[in-house]
Coordinates of C-alpha atoms in Angstrom, one line a residue:
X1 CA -59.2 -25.4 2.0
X2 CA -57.9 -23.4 -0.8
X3 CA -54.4 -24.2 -2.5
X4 CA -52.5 -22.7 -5.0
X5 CA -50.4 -23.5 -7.8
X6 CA -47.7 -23.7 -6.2
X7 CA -47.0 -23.9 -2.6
X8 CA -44.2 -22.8 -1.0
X9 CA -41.9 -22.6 2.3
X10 CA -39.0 -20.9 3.2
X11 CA -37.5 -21.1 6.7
X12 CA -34.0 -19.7 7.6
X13 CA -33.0 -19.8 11.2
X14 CA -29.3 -19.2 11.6
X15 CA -27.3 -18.7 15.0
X16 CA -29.5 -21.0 16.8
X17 CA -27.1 -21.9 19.0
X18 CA -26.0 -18.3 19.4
X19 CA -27.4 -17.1 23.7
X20 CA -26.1 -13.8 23.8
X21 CA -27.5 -11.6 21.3
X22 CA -31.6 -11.0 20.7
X23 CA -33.3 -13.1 18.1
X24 CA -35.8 -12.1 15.6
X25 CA -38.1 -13.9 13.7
X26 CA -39.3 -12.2 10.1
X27 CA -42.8 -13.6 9.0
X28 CA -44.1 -13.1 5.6
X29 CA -44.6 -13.8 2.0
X30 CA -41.8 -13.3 -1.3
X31 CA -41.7 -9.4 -0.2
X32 CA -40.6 -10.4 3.3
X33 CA -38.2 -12.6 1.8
X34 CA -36.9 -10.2 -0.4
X35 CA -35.6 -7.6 2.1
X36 CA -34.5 -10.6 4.4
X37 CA -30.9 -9.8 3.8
X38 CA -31.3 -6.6 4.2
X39 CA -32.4 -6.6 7.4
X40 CA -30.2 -9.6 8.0
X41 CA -26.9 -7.1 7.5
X42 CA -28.5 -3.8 9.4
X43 CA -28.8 -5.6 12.2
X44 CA -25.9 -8.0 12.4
X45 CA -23.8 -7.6 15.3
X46 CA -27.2 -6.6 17.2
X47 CA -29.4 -9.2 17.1
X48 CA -29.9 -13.0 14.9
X49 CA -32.4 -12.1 12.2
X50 CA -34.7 -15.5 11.4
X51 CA -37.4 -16.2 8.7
X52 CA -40.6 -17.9 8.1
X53 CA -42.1 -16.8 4.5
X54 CA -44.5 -18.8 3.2
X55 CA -47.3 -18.9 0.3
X56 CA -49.9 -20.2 3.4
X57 CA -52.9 -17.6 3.8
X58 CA -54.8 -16.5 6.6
X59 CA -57.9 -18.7 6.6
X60 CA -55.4 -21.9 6.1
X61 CA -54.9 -23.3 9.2
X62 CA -51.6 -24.9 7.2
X63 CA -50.0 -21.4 8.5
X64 CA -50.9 -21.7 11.5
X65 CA -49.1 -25.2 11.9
X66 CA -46.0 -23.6 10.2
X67 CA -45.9 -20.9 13.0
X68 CA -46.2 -23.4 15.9
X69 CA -43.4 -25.0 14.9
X70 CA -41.1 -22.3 14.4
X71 CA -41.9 -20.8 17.3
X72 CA -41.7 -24.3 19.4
X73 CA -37.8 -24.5 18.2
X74 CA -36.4 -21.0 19.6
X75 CA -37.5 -17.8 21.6
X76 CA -37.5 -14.7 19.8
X77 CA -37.3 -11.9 21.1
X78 CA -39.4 -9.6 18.4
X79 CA -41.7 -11.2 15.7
X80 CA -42.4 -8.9 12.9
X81 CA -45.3 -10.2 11.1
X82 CA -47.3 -10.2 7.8
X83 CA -49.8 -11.9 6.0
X84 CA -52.1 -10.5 3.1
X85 CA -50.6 -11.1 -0.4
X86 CA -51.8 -14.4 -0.8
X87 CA -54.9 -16.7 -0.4
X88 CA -57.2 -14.9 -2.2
X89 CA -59.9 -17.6 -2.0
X90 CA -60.5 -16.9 1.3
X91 CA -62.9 -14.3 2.2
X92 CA -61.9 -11.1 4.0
X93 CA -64.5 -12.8 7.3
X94 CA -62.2 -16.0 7.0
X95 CA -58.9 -13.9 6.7
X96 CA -60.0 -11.9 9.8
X97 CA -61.1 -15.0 11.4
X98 CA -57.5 -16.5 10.9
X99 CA -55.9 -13.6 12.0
X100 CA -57.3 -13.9 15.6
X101 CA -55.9 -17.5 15.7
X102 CA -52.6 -16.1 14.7
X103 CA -52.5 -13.9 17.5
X104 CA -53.6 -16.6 19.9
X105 CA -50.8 -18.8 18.7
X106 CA -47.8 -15.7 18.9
X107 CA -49.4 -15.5 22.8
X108 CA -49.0 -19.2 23.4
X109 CA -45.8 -20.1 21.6
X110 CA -44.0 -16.3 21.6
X111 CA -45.2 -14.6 24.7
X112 CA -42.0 -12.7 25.9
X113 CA -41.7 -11.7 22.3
X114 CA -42.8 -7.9 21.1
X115 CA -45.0 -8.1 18.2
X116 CA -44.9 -5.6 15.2
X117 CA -47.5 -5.7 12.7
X118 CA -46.6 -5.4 9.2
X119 CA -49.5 -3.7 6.9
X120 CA -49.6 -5.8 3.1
X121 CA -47.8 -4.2 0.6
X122 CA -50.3 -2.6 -2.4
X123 CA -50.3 -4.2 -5.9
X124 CA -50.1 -2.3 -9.0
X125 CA -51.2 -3.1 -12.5
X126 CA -48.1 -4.1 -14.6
X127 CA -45.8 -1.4 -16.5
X128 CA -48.3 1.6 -15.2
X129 CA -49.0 4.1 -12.2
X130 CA -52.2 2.8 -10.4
X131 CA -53.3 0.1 -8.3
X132 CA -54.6 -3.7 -9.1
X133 CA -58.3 -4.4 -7.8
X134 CA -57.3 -6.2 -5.7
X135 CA -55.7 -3.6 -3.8
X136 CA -58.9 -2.8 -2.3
X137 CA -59.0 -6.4 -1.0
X138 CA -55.8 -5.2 0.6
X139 CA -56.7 -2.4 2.1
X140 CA -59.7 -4.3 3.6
X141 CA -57.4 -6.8 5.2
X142 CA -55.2 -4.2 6.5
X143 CA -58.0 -2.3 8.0
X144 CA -59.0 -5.9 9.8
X145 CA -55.5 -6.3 10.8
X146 CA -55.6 -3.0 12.1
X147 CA -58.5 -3.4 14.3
X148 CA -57.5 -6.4 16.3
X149 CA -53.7 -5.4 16.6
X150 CA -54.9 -2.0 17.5
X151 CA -56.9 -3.8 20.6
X152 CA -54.2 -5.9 21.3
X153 CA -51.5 -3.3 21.7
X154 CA -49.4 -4.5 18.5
X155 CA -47.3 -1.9 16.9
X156 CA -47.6 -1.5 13.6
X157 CA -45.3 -0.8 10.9
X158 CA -47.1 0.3 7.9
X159 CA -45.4 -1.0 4.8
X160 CA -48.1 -0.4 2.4
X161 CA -48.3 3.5 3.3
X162 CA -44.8 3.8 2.9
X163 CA -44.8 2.4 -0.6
X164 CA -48.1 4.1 -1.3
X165 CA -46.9 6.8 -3.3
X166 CA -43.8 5.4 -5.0
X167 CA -44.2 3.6 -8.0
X168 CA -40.6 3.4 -9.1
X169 CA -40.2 0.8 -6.6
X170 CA -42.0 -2.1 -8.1
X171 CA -40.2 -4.4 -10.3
X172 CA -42.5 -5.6 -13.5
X173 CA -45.2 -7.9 -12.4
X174 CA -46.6 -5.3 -10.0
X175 CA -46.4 -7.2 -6.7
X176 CA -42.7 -7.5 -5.8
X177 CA -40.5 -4.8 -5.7
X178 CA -37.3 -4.2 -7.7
X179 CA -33.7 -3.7 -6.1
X180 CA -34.4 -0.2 -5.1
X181 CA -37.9 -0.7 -3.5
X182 CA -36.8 -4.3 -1.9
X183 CA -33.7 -2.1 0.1
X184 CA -35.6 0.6 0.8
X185 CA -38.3 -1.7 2.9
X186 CA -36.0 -3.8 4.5
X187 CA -33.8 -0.4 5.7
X188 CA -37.3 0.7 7.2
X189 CA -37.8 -2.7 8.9
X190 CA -34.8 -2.4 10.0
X191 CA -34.8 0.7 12.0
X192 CA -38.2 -0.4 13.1
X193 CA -36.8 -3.2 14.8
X194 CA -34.1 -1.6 15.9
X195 CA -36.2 0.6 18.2
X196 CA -37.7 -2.3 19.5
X197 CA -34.6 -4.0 19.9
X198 CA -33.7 -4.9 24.2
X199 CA -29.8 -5.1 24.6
X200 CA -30.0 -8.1 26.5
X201 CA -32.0 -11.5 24.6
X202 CA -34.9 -13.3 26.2
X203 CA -33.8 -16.4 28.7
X204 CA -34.1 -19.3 26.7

């Protein structure tokens, strides 16, 4: 089992009591968190936006226990997913490995819920206009993601190609993004699930 530093979880689930509109469940890392609210205020009106962001890795069963119990407390009605920014310890076979017992757990604890797939955002190198190493690591996990979503039927909403070629939305440290970059992700989640969105919510 590999921990960090420091270890982190954030859960947000307001409206809970709230049966007539569709529920979403956000999952992710700080990047997910960051365009949380705004998604949260595209969508309000429309459907209860939720979160689960979390430092847990694929390849940490940890995560998979933080799902679960998410999931076991409400229906949602979409679940737009990602995992790849963290965990580094792990190998890309026990990432890919962990990613097929994520999947089993969204069919056993979400399964009227529509699944979108979330590609990891890159990483650049601090202050300058290329990529960290470990963006190949990245790119690898994405591809793996790819590949069983791809088999599964998941949409995908591809994050890191959207960001790919636009440098002036990353804040300083090279992995989170600055005010710009963080509204400009969460206004394409948005519409993403706004395609997706069903006028009517799940029964509960």
């Amino acid at each position: 089992m590999v921990r960090e530093e420091i270890e982190w979880l954030d859960v947000w689930v307001p409206g809970n009591s709230n049966t007539q509109l569709p529920k979403v469940l956000l999952v992710g890392d700080s990047i997910t968190r960051g365009y949380y609210g705004t998604v949260e205020t595209a969508l309000k009106g429309k459907a209860i936006v939720c979160r689960l962001t979390t430092s847990k890795s694929l390849g940490d069963l940890g995560l998979i226990e933080e799902v679960h119990l998410i999931l076991s407390q409400t229906k949602y009605d979409i679940v737009h997913f990602n995992n790849g920014l963290h965990g580094w310890g792990y190998s890309e076979k026990e990432y890919e490995k962990g990613f097929v017992e994520l999947l089993k757990t969204f069919k056993k604890d979400a399964p009227g819920a529509k699944l979108i797939w979330a590609t990891t955002t890159p990483m650049r190198e601090p202050g300058k206009d290329q990529f960290q190493a470990k963006t190949g690591r990245i790119k690898a996990r994405n591809a793996i993601a790819a590949t069983l979503t791809n088999k599964e039927g998941i949409a995908t909403n591809d994050l890191f190609g959207f960001l790919e070629e636009k440098p002036a939305f990353w804040s300083g440290d090279g992995v989170h993004l600055n005010g710009n970059g963080t509204k400009a992700l969460g206004s394409l989640v948005s519409e993403i699930l706004l395609e997706n969105l069903s006028s009517k919510p799940l029964k509960k």
